[in-house]
XYZ file of C-alpha atoms in Angstrom:
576
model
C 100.162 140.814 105.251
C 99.445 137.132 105.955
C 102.878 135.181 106.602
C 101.103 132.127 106.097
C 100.012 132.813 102.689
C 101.788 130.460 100.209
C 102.405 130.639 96.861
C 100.094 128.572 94.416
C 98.877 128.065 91.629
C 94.965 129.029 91.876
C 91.906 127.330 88.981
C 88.094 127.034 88.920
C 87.391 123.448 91.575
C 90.622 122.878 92.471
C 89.047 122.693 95.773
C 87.181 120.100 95.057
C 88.067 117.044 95.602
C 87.947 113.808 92.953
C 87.010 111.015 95.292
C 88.531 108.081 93.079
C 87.092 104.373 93.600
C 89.741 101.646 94.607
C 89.279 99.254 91.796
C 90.662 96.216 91.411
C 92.830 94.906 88.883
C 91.636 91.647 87.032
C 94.533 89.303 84.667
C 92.972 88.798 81.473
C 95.351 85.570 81.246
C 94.331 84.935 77.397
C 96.217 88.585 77.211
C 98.847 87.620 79.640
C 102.083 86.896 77.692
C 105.582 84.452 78.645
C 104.647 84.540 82.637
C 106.652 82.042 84.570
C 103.056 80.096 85.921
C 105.041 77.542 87.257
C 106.465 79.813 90.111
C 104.227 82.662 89.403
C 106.661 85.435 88.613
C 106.634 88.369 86.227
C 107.344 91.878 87.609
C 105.891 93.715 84.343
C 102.355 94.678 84.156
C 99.965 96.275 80.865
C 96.892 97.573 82.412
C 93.697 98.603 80.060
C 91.718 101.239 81.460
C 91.458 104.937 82.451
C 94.831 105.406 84.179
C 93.422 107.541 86.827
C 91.263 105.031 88.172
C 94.222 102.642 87.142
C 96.793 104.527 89.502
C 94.819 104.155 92.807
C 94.477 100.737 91.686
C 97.805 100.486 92.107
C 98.256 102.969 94.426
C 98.051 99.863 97.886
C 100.543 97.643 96.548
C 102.642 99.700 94.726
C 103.616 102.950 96.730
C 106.888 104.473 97.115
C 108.037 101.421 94.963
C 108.400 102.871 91.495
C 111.728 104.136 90.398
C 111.566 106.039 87.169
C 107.571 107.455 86.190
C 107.398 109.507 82.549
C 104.510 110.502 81.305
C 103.770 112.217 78.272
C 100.079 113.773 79.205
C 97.558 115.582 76.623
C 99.277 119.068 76.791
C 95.731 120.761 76.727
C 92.376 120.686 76.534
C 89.701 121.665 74.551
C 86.486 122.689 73.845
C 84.355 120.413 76.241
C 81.275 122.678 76.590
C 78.909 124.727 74.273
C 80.241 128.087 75.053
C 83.983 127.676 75.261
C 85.663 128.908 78.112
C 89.028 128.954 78.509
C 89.523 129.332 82.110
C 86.967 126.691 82.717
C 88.768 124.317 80.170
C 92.405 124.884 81.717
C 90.593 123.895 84.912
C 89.583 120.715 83.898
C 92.976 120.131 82.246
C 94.591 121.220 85.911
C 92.065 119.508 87.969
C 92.408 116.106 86.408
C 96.445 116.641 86.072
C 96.556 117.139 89.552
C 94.592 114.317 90.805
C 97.222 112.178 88.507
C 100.446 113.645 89.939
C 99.307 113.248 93.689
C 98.998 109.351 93.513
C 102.049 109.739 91.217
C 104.015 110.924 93.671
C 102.450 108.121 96.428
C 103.770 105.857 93.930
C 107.270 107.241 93.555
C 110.355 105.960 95.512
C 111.964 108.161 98.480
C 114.769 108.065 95.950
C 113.281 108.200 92.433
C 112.552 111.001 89.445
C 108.981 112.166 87.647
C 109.530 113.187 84.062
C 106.852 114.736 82.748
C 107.556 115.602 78.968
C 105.151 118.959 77.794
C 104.966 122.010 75.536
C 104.905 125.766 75.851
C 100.724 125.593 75.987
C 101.181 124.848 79.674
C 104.464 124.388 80.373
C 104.444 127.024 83.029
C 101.047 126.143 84.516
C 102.583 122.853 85.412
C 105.953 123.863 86.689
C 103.696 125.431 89.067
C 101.599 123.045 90.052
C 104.283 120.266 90.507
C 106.195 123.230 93.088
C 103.097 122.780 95.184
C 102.536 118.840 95.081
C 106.459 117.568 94.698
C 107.764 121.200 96.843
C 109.598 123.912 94.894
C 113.324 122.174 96.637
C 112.690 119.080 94.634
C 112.301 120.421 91.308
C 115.735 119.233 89.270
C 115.679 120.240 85.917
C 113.907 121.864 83.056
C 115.024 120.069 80.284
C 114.707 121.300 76.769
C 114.054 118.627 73.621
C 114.180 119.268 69.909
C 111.399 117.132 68.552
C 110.697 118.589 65.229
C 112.509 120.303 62.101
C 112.866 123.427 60.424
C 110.797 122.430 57.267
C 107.476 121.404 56.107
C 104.184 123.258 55.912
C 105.402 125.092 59.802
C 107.419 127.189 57.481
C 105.001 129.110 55.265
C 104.134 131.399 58.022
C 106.822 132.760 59.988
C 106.051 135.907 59.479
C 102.862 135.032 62.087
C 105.162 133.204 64.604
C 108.223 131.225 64.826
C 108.107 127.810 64.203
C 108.194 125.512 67.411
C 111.285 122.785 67.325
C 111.009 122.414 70.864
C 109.201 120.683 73.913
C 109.768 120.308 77.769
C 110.309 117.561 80.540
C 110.392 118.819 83.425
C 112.157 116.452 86.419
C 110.968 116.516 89.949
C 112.407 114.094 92.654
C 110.717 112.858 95.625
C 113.375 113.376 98.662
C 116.983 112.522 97.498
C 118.158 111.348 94.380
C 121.449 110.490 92.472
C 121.268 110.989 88.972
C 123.171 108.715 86.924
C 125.754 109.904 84.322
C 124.684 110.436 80.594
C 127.249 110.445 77.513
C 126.663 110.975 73.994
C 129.105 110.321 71.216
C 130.318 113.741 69.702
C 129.061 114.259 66.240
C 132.939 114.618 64.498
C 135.949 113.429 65.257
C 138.369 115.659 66.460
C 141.283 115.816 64.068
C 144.580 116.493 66.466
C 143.747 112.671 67.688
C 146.517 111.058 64.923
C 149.067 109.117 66.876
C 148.280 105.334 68.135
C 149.810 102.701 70.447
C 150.058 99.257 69.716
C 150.914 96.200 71.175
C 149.042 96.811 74.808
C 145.524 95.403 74.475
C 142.479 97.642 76.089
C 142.419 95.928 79.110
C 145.491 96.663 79.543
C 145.781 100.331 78.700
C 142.976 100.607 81.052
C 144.172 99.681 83.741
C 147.293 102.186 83.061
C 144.624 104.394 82.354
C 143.413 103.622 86.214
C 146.669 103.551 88.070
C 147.323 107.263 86.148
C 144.185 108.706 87.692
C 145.228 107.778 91.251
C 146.522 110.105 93.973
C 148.075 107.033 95.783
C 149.547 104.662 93.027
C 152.312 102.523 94.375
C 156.062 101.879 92.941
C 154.642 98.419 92.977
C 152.006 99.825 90.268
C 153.910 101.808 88.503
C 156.507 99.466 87.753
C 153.759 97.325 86.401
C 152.734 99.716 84.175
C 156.213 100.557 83.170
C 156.206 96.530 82.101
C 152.970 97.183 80.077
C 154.649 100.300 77.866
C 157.730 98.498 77.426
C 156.141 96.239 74.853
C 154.588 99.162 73.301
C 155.159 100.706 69.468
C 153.844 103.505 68.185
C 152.174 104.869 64.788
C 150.210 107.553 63.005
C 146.441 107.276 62.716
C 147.242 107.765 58.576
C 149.788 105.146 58.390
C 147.084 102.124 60.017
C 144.615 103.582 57.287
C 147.147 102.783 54.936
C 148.369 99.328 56.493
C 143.917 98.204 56.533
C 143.128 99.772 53.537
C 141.107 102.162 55.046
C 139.548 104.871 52.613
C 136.342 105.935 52.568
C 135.396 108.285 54.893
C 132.615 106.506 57.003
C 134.667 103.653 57.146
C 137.731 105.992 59.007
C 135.361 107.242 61.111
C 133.644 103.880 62.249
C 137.477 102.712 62.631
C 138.553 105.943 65.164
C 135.690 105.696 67.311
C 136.565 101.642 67.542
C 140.106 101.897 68.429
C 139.846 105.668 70.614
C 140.763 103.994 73.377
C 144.032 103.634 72.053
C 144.419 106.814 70.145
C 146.064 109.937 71.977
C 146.908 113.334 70.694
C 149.600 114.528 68.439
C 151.809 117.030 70.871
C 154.303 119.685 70.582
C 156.133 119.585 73.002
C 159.420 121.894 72.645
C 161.871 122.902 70.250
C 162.728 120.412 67.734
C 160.022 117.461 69.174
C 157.533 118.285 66.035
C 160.283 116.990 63.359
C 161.261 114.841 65.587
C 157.851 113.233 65.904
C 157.642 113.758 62.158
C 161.023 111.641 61.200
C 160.017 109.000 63.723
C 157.090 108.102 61.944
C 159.102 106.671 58.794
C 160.025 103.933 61.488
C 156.651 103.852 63.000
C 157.216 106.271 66.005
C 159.331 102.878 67.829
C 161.414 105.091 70.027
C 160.545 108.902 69.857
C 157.656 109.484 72.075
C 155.719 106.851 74.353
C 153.365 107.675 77.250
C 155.520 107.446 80.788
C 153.787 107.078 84.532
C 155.365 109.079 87.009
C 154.971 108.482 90.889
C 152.878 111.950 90.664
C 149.485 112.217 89.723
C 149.617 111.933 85.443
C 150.372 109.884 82.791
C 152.623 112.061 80.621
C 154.077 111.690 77.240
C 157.553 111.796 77.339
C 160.471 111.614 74.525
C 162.325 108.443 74.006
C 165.635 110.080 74.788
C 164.135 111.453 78.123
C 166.651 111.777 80.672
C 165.696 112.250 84.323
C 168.345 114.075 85.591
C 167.607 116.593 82.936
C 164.815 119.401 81.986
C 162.495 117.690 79.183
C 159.689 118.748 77.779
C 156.306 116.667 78.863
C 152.794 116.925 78.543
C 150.087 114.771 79.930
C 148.590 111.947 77.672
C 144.952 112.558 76.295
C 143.007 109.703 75.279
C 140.104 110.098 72.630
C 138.094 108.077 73.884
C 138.235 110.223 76.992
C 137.085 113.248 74.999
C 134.634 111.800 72.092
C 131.727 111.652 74.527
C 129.888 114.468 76.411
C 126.985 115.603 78.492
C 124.307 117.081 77.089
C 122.754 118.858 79.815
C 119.412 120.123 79.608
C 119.385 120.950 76.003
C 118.865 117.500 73.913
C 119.051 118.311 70.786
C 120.753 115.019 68.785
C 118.093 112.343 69.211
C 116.388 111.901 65.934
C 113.003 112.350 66.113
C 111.480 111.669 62.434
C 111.144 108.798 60.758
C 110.041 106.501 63.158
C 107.294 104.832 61.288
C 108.584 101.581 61.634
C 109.859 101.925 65.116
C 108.503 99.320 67.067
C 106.727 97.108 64.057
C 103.635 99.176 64.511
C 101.160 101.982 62.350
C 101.437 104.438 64.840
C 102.067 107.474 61.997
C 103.723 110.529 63.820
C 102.954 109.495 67.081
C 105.848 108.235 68.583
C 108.051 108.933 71.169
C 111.950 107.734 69.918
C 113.136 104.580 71.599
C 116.469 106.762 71.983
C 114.811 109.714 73.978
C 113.214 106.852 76.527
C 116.519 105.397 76.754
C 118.273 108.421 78.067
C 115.619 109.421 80.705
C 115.721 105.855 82.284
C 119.295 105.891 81.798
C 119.446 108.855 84.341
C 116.731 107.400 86.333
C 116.648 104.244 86.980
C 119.163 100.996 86.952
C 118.445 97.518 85.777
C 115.818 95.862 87.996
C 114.260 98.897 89.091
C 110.442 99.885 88.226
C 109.334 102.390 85.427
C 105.773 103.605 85.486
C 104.290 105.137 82.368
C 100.659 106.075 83.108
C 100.249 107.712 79.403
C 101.544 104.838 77.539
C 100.125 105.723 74.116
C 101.844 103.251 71.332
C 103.546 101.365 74.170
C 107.445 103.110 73.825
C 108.441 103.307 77.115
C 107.456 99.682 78.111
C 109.037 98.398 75.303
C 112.121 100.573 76.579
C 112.172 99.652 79.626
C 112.013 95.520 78.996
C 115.122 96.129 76.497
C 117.058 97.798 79.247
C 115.948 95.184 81.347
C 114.037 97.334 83.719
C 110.872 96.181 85.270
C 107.722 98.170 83.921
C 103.882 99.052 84.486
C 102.258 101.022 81.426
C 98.392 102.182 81.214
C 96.601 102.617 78.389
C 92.380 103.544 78.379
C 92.357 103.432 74.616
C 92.051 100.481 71.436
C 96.000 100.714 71.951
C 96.598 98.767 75.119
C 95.193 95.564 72.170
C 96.398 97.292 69.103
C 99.751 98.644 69.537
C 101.119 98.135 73.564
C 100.635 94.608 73.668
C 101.463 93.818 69.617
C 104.716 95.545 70.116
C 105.624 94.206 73.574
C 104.932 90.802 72.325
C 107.838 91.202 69.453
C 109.941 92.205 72.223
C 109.667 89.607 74.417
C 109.913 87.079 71.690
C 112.748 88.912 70.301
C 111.235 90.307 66.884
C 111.489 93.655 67.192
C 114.817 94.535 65.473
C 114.228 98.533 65.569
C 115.052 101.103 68.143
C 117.366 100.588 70.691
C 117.725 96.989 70.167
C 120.947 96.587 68.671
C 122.806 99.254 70.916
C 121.545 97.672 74.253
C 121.916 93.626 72.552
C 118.716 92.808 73.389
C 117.450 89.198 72.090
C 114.150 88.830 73.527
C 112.720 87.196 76.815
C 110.621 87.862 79.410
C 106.956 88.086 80.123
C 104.242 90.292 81.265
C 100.803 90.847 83.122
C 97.827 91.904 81.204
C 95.332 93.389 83.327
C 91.669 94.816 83.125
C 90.034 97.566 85.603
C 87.186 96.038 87.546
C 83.618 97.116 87.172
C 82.571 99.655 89.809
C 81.879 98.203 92.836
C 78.240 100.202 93.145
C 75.550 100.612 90.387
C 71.801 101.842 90.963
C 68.903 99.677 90.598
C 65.666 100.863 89.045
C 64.431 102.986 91.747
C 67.857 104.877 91.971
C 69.047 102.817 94.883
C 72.428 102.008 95.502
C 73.516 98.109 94.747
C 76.596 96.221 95.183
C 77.363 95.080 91.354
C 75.816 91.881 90.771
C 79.480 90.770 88.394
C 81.714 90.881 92.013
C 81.788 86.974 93.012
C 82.142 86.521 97.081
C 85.725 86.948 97.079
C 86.016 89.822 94.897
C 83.695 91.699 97.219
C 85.445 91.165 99.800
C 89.085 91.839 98.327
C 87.198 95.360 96.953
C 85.796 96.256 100.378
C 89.320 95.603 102.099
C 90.870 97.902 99.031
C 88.377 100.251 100.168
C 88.300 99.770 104.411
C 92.659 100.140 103.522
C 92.930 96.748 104.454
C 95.196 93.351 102.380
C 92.974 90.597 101.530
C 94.719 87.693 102.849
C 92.507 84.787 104.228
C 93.278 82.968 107.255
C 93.359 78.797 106.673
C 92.258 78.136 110.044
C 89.316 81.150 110.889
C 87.272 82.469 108.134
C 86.588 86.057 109.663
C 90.298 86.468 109.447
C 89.662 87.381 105.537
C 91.786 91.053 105.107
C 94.747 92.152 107.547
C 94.492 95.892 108.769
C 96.547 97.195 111.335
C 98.312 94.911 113.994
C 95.528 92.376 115.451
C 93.186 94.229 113.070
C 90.767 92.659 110.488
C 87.790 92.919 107.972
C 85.044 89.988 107.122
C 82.967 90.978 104.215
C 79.849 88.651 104.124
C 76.865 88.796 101.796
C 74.841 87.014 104.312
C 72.354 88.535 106.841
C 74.094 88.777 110.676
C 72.187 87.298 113.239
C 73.060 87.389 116.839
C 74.094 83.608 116.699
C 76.139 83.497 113.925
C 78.005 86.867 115.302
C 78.360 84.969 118.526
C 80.133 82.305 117.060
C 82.618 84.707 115.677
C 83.190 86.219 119.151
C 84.110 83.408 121.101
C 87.397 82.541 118.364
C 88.799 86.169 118.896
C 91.078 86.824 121.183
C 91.197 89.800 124.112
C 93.105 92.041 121.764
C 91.483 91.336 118.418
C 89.886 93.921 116.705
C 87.227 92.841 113.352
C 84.967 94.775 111.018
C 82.360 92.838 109.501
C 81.054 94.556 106.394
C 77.034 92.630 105.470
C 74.329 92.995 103.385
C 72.046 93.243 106.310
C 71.939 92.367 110.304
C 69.850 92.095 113.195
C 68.430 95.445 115.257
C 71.289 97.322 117.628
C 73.495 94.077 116.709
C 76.441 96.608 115.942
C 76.458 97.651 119.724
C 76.779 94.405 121.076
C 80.634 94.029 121.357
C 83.046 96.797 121.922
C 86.220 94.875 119.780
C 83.745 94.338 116.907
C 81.925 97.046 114.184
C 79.254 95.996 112.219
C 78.534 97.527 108.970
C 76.095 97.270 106.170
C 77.326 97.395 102.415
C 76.613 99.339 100.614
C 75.760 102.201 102.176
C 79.411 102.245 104.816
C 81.122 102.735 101.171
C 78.943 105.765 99.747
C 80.324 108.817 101.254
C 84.200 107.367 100.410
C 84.446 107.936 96.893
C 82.343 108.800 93.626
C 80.735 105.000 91.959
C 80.213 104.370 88.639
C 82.502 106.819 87.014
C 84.694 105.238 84.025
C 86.120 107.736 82.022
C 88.450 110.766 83.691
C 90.657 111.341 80.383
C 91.494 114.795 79.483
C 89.438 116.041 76.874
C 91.764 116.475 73.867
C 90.505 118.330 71.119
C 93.643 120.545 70.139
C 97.064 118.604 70.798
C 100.225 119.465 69.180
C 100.304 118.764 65.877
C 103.307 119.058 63.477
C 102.388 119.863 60.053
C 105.577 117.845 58.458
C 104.682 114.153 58.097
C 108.000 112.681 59.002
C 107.655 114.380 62.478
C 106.263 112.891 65.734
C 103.580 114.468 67.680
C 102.347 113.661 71.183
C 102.172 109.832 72.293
């Protein structure tokens, strides 16, 4: 047996590898929208283009910077060849996932999360494949998602196979995380919450609240708090119905999950308390009951008549507020998924992610100011998300969308139009800008004969900031020496000329370096055995030093999608 075997997940080329050109990003600044010129500031950038040559675009500038990443991939592929073959068409599907998730994870933060939302066609394939590339210890959850409903044309044939309500994100973290806390509202009310306090405003109560969860309150806080309750009075839930005129249902509802912070329990506690509580209420519960800080570790209710030096019956004080929320876990199924046509001003029919679903993921990964990456950005949700909860974003789109949808509905946002979603929960009025930007040309074409050429639409400088992206070196030029054009390494550097190198002219170069300078000039063409002639400098000749790094001329690595998930109801969504 070989101990150094590992366990993997195994498909047709996954050793070989996809050599992906370094393009350059270009602003379309007619597409550009709101950006700050004057100081040259916006943190949010809409890319158009295949996002696989759009992520090592990004991949320089941008790794181990991004926060939160979801993407919401094709969950299979079809048939791409004449004779199908479905091991050769999950390898493609594999191949091309993989090349995604390992710049993915180069772009992810030491401390951030990948959610990667699919369904049960290769849900398990993945999970696999993201053990290998994120490591089997960083997998964090598996959660489950209802995103459809138990009607519609999905029901006529159950007797084939049951209906599917369900898909999958599964989480992965880079090294450590901290995942922040998620609460949703419960759906009812929970009916032993009837007795209120009044006369203590919520700032107040909560800080009563505070001082009772401490194991080291002082007498100095405690008498505070005693001051606080002594303007207190009491009353039933029914009788402030009565007092507001409170009686339709909704309305009682809206008006106990707006005051639960002051609502507690109804309590027995001991022989006679019940009727007691019962006969206090005709005088608005003044006296009979009231909640009581102790030295200890709990706020308790005690009854008014409460002596210390004698046995009483107490019980600690529960809140509704403290109990009207919960964590869902890893099964989520109360975000409404249907009906979203409107969502987001846009004709995106049954092909949208919910605001509300986007919300909760960067809600547990990410904060405001951090950056979200969403590679798959489809109809533009989770940039539109991420402005409202005033995260910063980067979205790629290859398709008509990144005009038609990302960038119609990201506009409303910004200028505070779009009144759907998550808008009113998070109070979002509009502002801020964004980045539009294009994928370069490739760098390399063939002529007529079949010959490799540098692309006659790169100017001078874009050359030479391409052939630094490529040689892993920043294209910064120096004021003072022009050869200083891209940074590399310490007392490293790159000078991309489209001139022919003579001895003179590399001469001249030579005598402004310094001892410990190091320089690559990249050229169209130079003089015989000039690369030899000085050990601190490298001559190359472009094209051909940029053949063997990475495949030219390819535009188009999408995933072949010629079977997605498609739910038969209208109202429901299918994949972004």
């Amino acid at each position: 047996m070989n101990n150094n075997q590992k366990l993997e997940l195994t498909w047709y080329g996954k050793e070989e590898p996809i050599n992906v050109e370094p393009r350059l990003l270009i602003e379309n600044t007619e597409l550009s929208y709101n950006v700050d010129t004057e100081n040259g500031i916006t943190d949010n950038i809409l890319i158009h283009g295949d996002n696989l040559l759009a992520l090592k675009a990004l991949e320089s500038k941008f790794s181990g910077q991004v926060k939160c990443i979801y993407i919401d991939p094709p969950y299979n592929t079809g048939a791409a060849f004449e004779h199908y073959d479905d091991n050769l068409e999950h390898s493609i599907w594999l191949k091309l996932m993989k090349a995604r998730l390992e710049i993915l994870k180069k772009l992810l933060a030491d401390d951030g999360l990948i959610f990667v939302q699919i369904d049960d066609n290769e849900q398990a394939y993945l999970k696999v494949m993201m053990d290998e590339i994120f490591g089997r210890n960083n997998f964090v959850n598996c959660i489950c998602v209802k995103m459809s409903e138990a009607s519609g044309t999905k029901m006529a044939h159950v007797e084939k196979k049951l209906p599917k309500l369900k898909e999958f994100i599964l989480v992965y973290k880079k090294c450590s995380i901290k995942l922040n806390e998620i609460k949703i509202p419960k759906e009812k009310w929970d009916k032993e919450y009837k007795s209120v306090i009044l006369g203590i405003t919520e700032d107040e109560l909560k800080y009563i609240k505070t001082i009772a969860s401490k194991d080291d309150r002082s007498e100095d806080e405690v008498l505070e708090c005693r001051k606080i309750l002594d303007k207190a009075t009491y009353t039933s839930l029914s009788n402030l119905y009565q007092e507001n005129n409170i009686v339709n249902p909704q309305e009682k509802i809206n008006f106990n999950y707006k005051n639960a912070y002051r609502i507690f329990q109804t309590v027995s506690m001991g022989s006679g308390t019940t009727q007691s509580i019962n006969d206090s209420r005709k005088e608005y519960c003044k006296n009979v009951f009231f909640p009581h800080i102790t030295s200890k570790k709990k706020m308790y209710i005690i009854r008014g008549d409460y002596d210390i030096n004698m046995r009483k019956p107490r019980i600690q004080v529960l809140f509704a507020d403290e109990y009207l929320e919960y964590n869902p876990c890893d099964l989520w199924t109360d975000i409404k998924t249907t009906g979203l046509d409107n969502e987001g001003n846009i004709n995106f029919k049954n092909s949208k992610k919910p605001e509300k679903l986007i919300e909760r993921i960067l809600t547990l990964g990410s904060r405001e100011g951090d950056l979200v990456l969403d590679s798959f950005l489809g109809s533009g949700t989770t940039a539109a998300v991420a402005h409202k909860m005033r995260r910063r974003w980067i979205g790629v789109e290859m398709g008509n969308h990144a005009y038609s949808h990302c960038k119609v509905r990201l506009d409303k946002v910004i200028a505070g139009e779009d009144m759907g979603g998550i808008t009113k929960s998070v109070n979002w009025q509009g502002g801020g800008g964004y980045r539009f930007y294009e994928l370069a040309p490739s760098l390399i074409n063939k002529d007529e004969f079949g010959e490799p050429v540098i692309n006659t639409e790169y100017s001078a400088d874009m050359l030479a900031s391409a052939v630094a992206l490529h040689e892993d070196f920043k294209f910064q030029p120096d004021n003072n020496l022009f050869w200083k054009q891209s940074v590399g390494n310490e007392n490293s550097y790159l000078f991309v000329t489209t001139r022919h190198l003579n001895i003179a002219y590399l001469e001249s170069i030579k005598s402004t370096m310094e001892e410990n300078e190091y320089l690559i000039i990249a050229c169209r063409s130079f003089d015989k055995n000039l690369e030899k002639q000085y050990s601190n400098i490298t001559v190359k000749k472009i094209p051909q030093m940029l053949l063997t790094k990475c495949e030219f001329g390819k535009h188009d690595y999408k995933l072949n999608i010629i079977n997605p998930p498609v739910y038969e109801d209208e109202e429901e969504i299918c994949n972004e």
